[in-house]
GROMACS .gro file of C-alpha atoms in nm:
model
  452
    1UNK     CA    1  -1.972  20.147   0.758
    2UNK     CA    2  -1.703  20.063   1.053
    3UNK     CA    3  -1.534  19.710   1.009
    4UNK     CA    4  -1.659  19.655   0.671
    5UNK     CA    5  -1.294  19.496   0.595
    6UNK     CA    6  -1.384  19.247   0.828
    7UNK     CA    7  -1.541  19.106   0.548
    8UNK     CA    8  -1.259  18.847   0.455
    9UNK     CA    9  -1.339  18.534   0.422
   10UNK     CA   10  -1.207  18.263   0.647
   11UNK     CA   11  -1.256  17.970   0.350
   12UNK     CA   12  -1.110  18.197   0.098
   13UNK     CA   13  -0.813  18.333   0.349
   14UNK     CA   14  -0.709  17.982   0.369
   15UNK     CA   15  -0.765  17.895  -0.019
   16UNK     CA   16  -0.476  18.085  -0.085
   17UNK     CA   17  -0.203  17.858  -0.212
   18UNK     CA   18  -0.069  17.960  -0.599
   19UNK     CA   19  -0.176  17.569  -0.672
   20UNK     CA   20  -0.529  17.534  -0.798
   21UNK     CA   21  -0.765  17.231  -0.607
   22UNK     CA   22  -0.929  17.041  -0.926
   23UNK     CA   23  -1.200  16.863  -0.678
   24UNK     CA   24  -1.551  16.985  -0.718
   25UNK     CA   25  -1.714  17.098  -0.410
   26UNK     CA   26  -1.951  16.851  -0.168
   27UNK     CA   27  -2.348  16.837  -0.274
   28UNK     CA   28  -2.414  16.963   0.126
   29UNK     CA   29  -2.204  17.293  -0.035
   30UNK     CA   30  -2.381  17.306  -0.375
   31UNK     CA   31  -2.710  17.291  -0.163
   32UNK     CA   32  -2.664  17.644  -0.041
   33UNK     CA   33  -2.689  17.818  -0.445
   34UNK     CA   34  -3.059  17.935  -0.455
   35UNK     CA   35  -3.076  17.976  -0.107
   36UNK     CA   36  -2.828  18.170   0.133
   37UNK     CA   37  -2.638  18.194  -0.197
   38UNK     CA   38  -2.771  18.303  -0.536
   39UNK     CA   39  -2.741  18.082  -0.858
   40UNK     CA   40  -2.436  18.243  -0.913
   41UNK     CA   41  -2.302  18.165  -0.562
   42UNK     CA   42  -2.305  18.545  -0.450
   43UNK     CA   43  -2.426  18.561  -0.086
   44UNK     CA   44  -2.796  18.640  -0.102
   45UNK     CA   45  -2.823  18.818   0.230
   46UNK     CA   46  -2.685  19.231   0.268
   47UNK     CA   47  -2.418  19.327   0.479
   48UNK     CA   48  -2.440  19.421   0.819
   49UNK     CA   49  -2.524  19.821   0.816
   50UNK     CA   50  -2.758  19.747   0.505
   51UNK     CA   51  -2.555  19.950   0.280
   52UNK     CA   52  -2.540  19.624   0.058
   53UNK     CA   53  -2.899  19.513   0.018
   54UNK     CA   54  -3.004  19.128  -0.058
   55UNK     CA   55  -3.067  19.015  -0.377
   56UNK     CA   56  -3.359  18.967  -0.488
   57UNK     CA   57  -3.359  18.860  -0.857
   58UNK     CA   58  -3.209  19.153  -0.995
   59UNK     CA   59  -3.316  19.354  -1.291
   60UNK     CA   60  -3.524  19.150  -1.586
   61UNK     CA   61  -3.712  19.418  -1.747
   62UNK     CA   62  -3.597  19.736  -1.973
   63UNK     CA   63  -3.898  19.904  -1.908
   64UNK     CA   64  -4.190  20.025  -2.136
   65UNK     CA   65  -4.119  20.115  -2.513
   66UNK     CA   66  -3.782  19.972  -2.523
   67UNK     CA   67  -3.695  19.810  -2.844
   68UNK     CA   68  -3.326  19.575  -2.912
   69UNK     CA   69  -3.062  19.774  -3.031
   70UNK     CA   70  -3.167  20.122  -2.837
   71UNK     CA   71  -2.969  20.272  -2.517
   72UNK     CA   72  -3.079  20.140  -2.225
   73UNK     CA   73  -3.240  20.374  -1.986
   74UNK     CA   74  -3.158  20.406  -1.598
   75UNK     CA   75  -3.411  20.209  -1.381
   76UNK     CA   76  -3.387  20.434  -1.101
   77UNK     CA   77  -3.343  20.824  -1.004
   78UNK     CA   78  -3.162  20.833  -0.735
   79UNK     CA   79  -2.922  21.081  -0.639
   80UNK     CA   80  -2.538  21.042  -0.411
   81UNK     CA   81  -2.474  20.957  -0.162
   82UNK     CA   82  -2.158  21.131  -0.053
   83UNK     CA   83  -1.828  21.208  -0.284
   84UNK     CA   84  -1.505  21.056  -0.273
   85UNK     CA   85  -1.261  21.315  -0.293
   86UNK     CA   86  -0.875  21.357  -0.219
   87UNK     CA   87  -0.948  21.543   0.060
   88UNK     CA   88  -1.182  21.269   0.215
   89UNK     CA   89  -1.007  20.935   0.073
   90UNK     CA   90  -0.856  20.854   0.416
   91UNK     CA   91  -1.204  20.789   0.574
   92UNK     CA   92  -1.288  20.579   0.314
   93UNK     CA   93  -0.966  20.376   0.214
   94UNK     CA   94  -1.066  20.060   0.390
   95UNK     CA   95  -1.339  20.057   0.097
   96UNK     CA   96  -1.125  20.160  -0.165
   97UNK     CA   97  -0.822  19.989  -0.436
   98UNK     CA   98  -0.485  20.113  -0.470
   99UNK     CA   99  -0.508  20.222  -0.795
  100UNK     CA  100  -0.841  20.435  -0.649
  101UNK     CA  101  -0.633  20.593  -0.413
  102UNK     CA  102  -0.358  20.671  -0.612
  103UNK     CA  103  -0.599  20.798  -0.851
  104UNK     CA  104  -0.706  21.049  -0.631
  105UNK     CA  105  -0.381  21.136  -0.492
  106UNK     CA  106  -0.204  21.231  -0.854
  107UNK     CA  107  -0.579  21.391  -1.001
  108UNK     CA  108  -0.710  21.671  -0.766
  109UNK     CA  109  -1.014  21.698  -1.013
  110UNK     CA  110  -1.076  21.294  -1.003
  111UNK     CA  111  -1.403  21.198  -0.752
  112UNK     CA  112  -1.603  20.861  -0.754
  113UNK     CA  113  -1.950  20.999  -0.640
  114UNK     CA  114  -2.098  20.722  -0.482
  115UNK     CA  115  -2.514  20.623  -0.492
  116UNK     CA  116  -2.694  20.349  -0.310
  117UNK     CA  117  -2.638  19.991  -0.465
  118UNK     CA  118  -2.853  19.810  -0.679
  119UNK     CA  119  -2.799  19.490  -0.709
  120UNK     CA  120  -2.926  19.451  -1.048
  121UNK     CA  121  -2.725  19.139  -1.166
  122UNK     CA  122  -2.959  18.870  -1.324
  123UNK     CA  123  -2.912  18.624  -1.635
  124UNK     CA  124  -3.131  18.358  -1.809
  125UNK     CA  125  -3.274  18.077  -1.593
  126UNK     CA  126  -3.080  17.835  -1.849
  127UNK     CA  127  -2.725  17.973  -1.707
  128UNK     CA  128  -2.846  17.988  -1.360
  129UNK     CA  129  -2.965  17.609  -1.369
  130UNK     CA  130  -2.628  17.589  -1.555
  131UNK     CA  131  -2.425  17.709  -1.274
  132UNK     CA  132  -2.567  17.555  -0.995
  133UNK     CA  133  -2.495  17.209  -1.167
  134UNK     CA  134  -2.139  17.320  -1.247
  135UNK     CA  135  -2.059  17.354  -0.856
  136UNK     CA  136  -2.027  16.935  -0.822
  137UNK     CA  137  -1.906  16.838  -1.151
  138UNK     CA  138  -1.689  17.135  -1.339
  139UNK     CA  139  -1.371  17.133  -1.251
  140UNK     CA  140  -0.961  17.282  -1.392
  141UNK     CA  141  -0.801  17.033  -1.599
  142UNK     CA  142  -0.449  16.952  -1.536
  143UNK     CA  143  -0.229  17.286  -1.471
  144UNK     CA  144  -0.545  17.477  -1.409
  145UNK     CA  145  -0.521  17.621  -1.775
  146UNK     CA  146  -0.846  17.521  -1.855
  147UNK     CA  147  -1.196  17.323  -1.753
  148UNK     CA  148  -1.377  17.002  -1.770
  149UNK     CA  149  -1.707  16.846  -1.685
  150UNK     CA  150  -1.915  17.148  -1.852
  151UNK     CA  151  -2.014  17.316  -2.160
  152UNK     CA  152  -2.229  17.569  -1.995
  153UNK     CA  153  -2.317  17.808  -1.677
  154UNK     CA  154  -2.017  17.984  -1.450
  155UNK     CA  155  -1.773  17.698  -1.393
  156UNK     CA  156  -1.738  17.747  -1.034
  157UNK     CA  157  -1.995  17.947  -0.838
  158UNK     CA  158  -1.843  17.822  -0.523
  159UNK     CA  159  -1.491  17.914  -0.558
  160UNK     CA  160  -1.146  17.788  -0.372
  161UNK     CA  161  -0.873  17.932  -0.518
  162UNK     CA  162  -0.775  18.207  -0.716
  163UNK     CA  163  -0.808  18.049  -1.055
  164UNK     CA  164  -1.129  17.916  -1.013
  165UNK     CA  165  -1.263  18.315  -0.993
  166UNK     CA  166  -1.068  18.425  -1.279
  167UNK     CA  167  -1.250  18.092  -1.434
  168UNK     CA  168  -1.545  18.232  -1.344
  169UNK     CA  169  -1.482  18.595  -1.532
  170UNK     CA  170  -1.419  18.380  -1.821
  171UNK     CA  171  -1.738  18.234  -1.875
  172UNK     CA  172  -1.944  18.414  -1.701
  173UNK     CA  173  -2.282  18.458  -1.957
  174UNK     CA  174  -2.249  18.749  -2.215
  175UNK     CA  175  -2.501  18.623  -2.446
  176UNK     CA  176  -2.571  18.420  -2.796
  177UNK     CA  177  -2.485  18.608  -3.124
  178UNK     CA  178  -2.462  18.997  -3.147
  179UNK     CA  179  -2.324  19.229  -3.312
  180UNK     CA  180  -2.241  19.610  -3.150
  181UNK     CA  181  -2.044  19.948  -3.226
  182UNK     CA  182  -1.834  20.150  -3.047
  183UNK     CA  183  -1.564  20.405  -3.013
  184UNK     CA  184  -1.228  20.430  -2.817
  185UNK     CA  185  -1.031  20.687  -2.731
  186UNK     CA  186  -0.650  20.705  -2.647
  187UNK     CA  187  -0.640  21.037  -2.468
  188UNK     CA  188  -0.320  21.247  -2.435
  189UNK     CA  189  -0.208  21.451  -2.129
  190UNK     CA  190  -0.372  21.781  -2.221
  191UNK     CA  191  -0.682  21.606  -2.370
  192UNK     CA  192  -0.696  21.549  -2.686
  193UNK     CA  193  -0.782  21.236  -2.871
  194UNK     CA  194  -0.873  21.089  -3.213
  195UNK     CA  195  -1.167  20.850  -3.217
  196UNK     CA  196  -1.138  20.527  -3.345
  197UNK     CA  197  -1.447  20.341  -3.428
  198UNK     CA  198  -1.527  19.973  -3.419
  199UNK     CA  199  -1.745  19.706  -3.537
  200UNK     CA  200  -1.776  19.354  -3.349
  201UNK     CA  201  -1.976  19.063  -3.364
  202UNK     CA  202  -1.903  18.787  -3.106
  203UNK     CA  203  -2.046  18.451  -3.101
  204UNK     CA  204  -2.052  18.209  -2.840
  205UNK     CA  205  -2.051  17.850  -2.814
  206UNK     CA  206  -1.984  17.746  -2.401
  207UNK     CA  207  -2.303  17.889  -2.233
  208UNK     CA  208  -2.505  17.898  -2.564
  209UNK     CA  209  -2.879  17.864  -2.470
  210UNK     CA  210  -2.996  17.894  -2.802
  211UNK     CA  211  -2.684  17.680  -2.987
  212UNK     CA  212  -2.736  17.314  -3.045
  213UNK     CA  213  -2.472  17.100  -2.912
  214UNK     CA  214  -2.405  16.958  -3.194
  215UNK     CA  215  -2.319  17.284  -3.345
  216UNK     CA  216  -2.041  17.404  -3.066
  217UNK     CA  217  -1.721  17.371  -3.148
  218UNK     CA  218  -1.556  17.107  -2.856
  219UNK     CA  219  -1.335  17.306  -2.589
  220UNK     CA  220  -1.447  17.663  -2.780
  221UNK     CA  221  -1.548  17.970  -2.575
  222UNK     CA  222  -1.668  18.208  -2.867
  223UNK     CA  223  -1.548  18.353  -3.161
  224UNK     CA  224  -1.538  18.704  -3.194
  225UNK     CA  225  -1.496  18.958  -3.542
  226UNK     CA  226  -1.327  19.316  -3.467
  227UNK     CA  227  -1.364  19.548  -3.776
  228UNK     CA  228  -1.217  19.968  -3.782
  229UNK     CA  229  -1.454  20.162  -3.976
  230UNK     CA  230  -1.266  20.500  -3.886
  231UNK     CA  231  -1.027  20.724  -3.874
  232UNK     CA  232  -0.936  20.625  -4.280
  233UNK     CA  233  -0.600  20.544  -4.209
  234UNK     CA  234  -0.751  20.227  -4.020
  235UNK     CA  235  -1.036  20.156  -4.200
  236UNK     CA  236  -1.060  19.837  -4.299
  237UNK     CA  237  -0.859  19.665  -4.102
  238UNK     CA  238  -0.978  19.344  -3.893
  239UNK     CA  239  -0.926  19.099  -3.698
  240UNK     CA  240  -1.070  18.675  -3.612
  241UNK     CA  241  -1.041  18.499  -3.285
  242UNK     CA  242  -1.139  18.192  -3.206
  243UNK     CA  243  -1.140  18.194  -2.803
  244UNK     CA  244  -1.057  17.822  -2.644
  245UNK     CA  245  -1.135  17.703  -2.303
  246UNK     CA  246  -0.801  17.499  -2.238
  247UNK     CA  247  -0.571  17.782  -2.414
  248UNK     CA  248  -0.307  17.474  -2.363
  249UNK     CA  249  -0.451  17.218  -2.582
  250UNK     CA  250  -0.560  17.456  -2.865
  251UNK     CA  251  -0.425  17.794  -2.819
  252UNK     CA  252  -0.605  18.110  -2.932
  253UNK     CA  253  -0.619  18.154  -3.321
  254UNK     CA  254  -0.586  18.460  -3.504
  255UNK     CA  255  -0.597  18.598  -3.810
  256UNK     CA  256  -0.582  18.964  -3.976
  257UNK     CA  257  -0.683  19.119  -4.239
  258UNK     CA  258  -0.497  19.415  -4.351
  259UNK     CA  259  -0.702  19.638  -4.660
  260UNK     CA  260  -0.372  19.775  -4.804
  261UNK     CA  261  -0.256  19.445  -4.887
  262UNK     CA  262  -0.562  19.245  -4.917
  263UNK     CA  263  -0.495  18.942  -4.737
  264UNK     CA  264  -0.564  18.763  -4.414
  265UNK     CA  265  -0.258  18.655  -4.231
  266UNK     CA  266  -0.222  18.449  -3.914
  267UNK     CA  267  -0.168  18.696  -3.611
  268UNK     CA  268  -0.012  18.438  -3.341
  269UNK     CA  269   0.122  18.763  -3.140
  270UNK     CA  270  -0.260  18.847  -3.079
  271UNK     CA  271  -0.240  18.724  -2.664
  272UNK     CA  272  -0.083  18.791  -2.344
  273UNK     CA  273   0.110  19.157  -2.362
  274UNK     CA  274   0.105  19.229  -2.705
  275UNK     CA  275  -0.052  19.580  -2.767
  276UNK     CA  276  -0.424  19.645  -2.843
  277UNK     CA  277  -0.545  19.726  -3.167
  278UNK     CA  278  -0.530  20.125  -3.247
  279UNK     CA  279  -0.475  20.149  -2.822
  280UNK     CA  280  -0.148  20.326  -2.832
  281UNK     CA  281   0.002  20.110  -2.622
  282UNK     CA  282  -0.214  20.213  -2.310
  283UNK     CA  283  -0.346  19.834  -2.325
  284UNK     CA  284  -0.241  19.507  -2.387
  285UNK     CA  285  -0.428  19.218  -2.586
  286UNK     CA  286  -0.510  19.021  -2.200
  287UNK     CA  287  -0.695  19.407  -2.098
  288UNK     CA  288  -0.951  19.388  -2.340
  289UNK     CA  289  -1.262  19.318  -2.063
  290UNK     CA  290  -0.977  19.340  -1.772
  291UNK     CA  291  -0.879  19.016  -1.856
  292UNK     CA  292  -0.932  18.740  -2.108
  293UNK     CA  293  -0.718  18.473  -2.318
  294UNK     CA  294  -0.419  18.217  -2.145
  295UNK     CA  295  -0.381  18.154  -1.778
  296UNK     CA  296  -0.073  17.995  -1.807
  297UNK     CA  297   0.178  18.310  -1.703
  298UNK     CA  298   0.040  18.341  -1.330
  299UNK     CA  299   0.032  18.217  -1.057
  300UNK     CA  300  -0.339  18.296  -0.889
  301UNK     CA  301  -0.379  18.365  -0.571
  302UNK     CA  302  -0.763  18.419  -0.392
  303UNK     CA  303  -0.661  18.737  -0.109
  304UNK     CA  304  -1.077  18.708   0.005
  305UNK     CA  305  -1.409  18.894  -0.076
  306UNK     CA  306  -1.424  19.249   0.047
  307UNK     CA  307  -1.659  19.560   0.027
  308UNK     CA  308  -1.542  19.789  -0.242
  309UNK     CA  309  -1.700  20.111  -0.401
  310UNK     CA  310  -1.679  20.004  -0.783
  311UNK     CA  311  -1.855  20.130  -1.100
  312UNK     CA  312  -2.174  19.994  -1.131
  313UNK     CA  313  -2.509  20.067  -1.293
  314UNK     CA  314  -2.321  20.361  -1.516
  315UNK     CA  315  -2.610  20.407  -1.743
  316UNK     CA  316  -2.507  20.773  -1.781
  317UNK     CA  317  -2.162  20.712  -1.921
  318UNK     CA  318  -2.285  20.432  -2.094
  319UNK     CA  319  -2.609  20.589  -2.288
  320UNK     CA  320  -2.589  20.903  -2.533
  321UNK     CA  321  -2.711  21.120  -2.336
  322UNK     CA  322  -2.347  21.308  -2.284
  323UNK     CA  323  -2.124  21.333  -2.625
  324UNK     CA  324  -1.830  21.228  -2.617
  325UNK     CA  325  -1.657  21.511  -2.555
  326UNK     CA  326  -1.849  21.580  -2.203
  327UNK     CA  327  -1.716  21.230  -2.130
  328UNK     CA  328  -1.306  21.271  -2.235
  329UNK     CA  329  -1.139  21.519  -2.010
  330UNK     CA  330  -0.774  21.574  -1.961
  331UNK     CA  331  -0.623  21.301  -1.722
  332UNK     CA  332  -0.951  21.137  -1.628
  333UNK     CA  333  -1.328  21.092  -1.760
  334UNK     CA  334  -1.583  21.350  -1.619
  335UNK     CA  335  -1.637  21.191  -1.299
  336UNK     CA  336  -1.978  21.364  -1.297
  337UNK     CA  337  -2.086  21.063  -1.576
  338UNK     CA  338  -2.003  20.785  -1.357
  339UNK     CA  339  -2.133  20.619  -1.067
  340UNK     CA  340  -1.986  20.398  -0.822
  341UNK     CA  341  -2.169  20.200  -0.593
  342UNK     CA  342  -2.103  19.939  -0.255
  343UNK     CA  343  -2.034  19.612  -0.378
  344UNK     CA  344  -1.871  19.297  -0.243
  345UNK     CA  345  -1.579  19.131  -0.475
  346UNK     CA  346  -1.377  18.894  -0.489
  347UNK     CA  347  -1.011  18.975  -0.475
  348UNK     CA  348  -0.767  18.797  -0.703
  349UNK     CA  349  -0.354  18.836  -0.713
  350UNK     CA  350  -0.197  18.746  -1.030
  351UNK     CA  351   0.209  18.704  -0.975
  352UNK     CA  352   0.381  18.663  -1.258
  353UNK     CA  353   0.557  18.316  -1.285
  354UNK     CA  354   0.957  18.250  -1.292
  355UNK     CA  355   1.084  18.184  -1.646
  356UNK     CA  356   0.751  18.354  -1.830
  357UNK     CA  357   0.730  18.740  -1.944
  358UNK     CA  358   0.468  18.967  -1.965
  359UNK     CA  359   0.496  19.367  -1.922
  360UNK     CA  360   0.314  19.318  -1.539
  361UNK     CA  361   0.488  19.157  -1.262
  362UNK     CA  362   0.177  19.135  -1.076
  363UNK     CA  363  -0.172  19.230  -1.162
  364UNK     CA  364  -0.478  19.248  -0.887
  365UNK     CA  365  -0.833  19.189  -1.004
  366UNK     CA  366  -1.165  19.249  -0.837
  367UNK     CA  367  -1.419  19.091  -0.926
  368UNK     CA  368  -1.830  19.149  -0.858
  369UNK     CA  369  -1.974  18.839  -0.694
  370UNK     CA  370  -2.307  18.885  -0.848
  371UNK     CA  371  -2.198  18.874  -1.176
  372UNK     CA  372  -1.812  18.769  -1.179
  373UNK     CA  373  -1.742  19.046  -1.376
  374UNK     CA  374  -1.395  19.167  -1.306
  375UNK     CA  375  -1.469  19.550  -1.226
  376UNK     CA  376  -1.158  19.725  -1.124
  377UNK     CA  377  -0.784  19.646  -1.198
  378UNK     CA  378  -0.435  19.733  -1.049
  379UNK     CA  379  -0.093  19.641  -1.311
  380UNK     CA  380   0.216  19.673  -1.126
  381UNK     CA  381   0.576  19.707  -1.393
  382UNK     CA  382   0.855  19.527  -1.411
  383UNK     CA  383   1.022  19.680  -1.038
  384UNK     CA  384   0.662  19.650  -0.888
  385UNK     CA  385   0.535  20.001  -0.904
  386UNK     CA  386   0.189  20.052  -0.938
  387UNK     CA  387   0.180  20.113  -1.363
  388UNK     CA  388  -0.217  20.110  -1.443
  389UNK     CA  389  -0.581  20.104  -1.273
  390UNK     CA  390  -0.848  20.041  -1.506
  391UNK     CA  391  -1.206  20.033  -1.448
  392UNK     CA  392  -1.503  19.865  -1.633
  393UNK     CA  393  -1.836  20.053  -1.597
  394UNK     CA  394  -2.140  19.818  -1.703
  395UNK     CA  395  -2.526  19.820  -1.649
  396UNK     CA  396  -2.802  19.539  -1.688
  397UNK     CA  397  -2.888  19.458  -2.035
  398UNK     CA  398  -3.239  19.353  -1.913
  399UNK     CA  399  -3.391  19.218  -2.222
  400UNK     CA  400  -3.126  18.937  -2.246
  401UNK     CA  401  -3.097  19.003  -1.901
  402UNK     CA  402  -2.718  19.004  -1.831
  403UNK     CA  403  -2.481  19.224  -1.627
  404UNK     CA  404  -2.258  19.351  -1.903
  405UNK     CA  405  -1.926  19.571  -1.993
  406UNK     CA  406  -1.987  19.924  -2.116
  407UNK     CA  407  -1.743  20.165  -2.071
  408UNK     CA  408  -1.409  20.061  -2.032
  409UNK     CA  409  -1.100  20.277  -1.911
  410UNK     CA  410  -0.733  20.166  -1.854
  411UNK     CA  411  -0.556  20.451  -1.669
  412UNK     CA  412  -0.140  20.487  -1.691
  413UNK     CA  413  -0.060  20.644  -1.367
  414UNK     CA  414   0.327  20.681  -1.490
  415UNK     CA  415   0.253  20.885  -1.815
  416UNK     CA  416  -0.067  21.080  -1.721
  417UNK     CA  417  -0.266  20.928  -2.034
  418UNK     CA  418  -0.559  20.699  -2.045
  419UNK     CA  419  -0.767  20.461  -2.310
  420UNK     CA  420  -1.152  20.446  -2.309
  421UNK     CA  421  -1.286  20.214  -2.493
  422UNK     CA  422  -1.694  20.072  -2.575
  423UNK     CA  423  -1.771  20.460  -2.594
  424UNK     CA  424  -2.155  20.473  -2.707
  425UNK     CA  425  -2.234  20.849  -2.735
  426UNK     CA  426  -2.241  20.872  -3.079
  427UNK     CA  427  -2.387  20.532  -3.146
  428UNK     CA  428  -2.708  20.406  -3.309
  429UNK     CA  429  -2.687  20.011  -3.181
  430UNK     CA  430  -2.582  19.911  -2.873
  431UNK     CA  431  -2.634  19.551  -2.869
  432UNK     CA  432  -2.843  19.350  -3.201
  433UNK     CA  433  -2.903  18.945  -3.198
  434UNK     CA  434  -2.733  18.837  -3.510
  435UNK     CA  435  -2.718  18.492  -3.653
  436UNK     CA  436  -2.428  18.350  -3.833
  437UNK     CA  437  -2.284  18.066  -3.985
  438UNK     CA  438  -1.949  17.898  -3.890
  439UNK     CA  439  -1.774  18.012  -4.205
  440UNK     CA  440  -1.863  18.406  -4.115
  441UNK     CA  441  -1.595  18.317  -3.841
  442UNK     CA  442  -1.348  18.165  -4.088
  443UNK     CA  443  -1.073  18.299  -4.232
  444UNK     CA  444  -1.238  18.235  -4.591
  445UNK     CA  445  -1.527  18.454  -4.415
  446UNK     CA  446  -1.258  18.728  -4.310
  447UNK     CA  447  -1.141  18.749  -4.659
  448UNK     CA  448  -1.495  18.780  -4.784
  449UNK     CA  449  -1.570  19.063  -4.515
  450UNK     CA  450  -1.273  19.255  -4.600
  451UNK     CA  451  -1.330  19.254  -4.982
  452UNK     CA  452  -1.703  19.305  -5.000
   0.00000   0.00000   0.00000
């Protein structure tokens, strides 16, 4: 796997500038998605040694017997590779982040056993056809802080700045209407932890397939319900967002409801680096998925696309086959229930700008080309020291089909704890269609939830 850094892109080496183009790309460009690129505008073809393999549709079926709502099963039984160790990290540091590396420096007992990839990536023909429109037409309004010229599909499957990727995370396809539960975990130094568990629904209006246009809300990504149904000294508690495109023109809108006092309040503090709900402070509001919410506090800059060895395909920390507690250890999950796999990303640098705050001076993001995903995550503090790594594990909800966020862990390198969040073991629904109506996702409708 010699020269596998090599991999930088000449178009995206010289794409980055902090200052975001706002010109779609030529139709000779946009020719190339379906072809030597994929819909999504990943390159088709495998990398040189073939430890990348082409794409070739990805993953579209569950398999026999599966029914909505279940765990979804591994495709494949395959078994690693090699192991990533602190002993062996120098031979493979060209293919690993930072925050990997200093992962395995501080945690002798941390590993990332690594399998062959699958590139099992694949959404709904209705996004694809989506995306490959977008390339000539979408494009970042004024200030980059949000888009125009679409309602639908990736917004820029042919990147050429840094912006445009993190666009990209942003509406990448996650589905119609659902509703899910979950569990997270704020884990203390010697390993212990008190579960709390969640409730969401999200619904989304940009990339709806299902949706009527007349029924999206203009400029609106989704809207999303939050809900703690344990420990009892949380229960009850929850939280609306309505999620905009251009965060500028109609900023995120929030609204809590708290059971003690039994009303809904506005929550304007719910963006940027205010803390998590019930995360300890091991995560801020813009972690939740590795990134979401305002652009407007960075400037982005696209470093290339490079071969990295991310989590991928983690059915096993993802299912129930493994409680809980095999999956929270002291320091670190069980590396045994991952799996990390050879992927090319896209590498984005977020610098914080002059005369804006938020608790990281920088932030790096890499993010899977297949799916743009953001998969892996280095926060730097206030003096630039490397602060936090996170990682988001995800497998192929095939039935939809998507590439989707399961696990999710933020790691604090400075005071040995971590958060994992979107824990499943103990779950009964993974992932249910739902349909709503817009006043569910009022606050008239959070009021109603709360006091039912």
């Amino acid at each position: 796997m010699k020269n596998m850094n090599k991999h930088l892109l000449a178009a995206a080496i010289a794409a980055t500038v902090a200052m975001p183009a706002f010109a779609a790309v030529s139709a000779e460009e946009a020719a190339k998605l379906g072809k030597s690129l994929t819909p999504m505008g990943a390159e088709k073809a495998g990398n040189a040694d073939g430890t990348i393999p082409e794409w070739t549709g990805g993953l579209t079926s569950a398999g026999a017997g599966f029914k909505t709502g279940n765990h979804y099963k591994a495709p494949f039984n395959d078994k690693p590779l090699f192991t990533i160790t602190a002993a062996n990290a120098d031979k493979y540091k060209d293919n690993l982040t930072p925050g990997q590396m200093a992962m395995l420096k501080k945690y002798p007992t941390w590993k990332l056993p690594v399998y062959p990839t699958h590139r099992t990536a694949s959404f709904p023909k209705g996004h694809y056809d989506e995306t490959m429109a977008n390339a000539t037409k979408a494009k970042l309004t004024e200030g980059g802080n949000g888009i125009q010229g679409t309602d639908g599909g990736v917004a820029f499957p042919i990147p050429k700045n840094g912006l445009e990727v993190i666009w990209n995370h942003l509406t990448r396809y996650r589905g119609e209407a659902y509703a899910t539960n979950w569990s997270q975990a704020a884990v203390t130094r010697d390993g212990s932890y008190t579960p709390v568990r969640f409730e969401y629904e999200f619904e989304f209006h940009y990339g709806s397939l299902t949706k009527p246009v007349a029924e999206r809300e203009p400029n609106k990504l989704f809207n999303f319900l939050q809900e703690v149904t344990a420990p009892a000294r949380l229960a009850g508690a929850i939280l609306l967002v309505h999620e905009y495109a251009d965060q500028v023109k109609d900023p995120r809108r929030a609204w809590t409801y708290n059971p003690g006092q039994r009303r809904v309040r506005l929550a304007p503090n719910v963006a940027y680096d205010s803390p998590g709900t019930a995360a300890d402070g091991l995560r801020t509001n813009d972690d939740f998925q590795m990134f979401n919410g305002a652009t407007d506090r960075y400037n982005w800059k696209l470093v290339g696309k490079k071969e990295v060895y991310i989590p991928y395909n983690s059915y096993k920390i993802s299912g129930n086959e493994m409680t809980m507690k095999d999956v929270l250890k002291p320091s670190h999950v069980n590396p045994d229930a991952t799996r990390y796999e050879l992927h090319r990303v896209w590498v984005v640098e977020a610098t914080l700008k002059p005369g804006t705050s938020h608790i990281y001076s920088k932030r790096t993001f890499y993010i899977d080309e297949d799916s743009w995903m953001n998969v892996l995550q280095d926060s730097y503090d206030g003096r630039g020291q490397l602060w936090r790594t996170s990682e988001q594990h995800n497998i192929n909800y095939a039935d939809v089909p998507m590439q989707y966020p399961t696990v999710e862990v933020h790691y604090d390198l400075q005071s040995a704890r971590y958060l994992a969040m979107s824990l499943r073991n103990d779950e009964k629904t993974v992932y249910v269609p739902i349909k709503r109506s817009a006043a569910d996702f009022s606050p008239n409708g959070l009021r109603r939830a709360g006091t039912r």
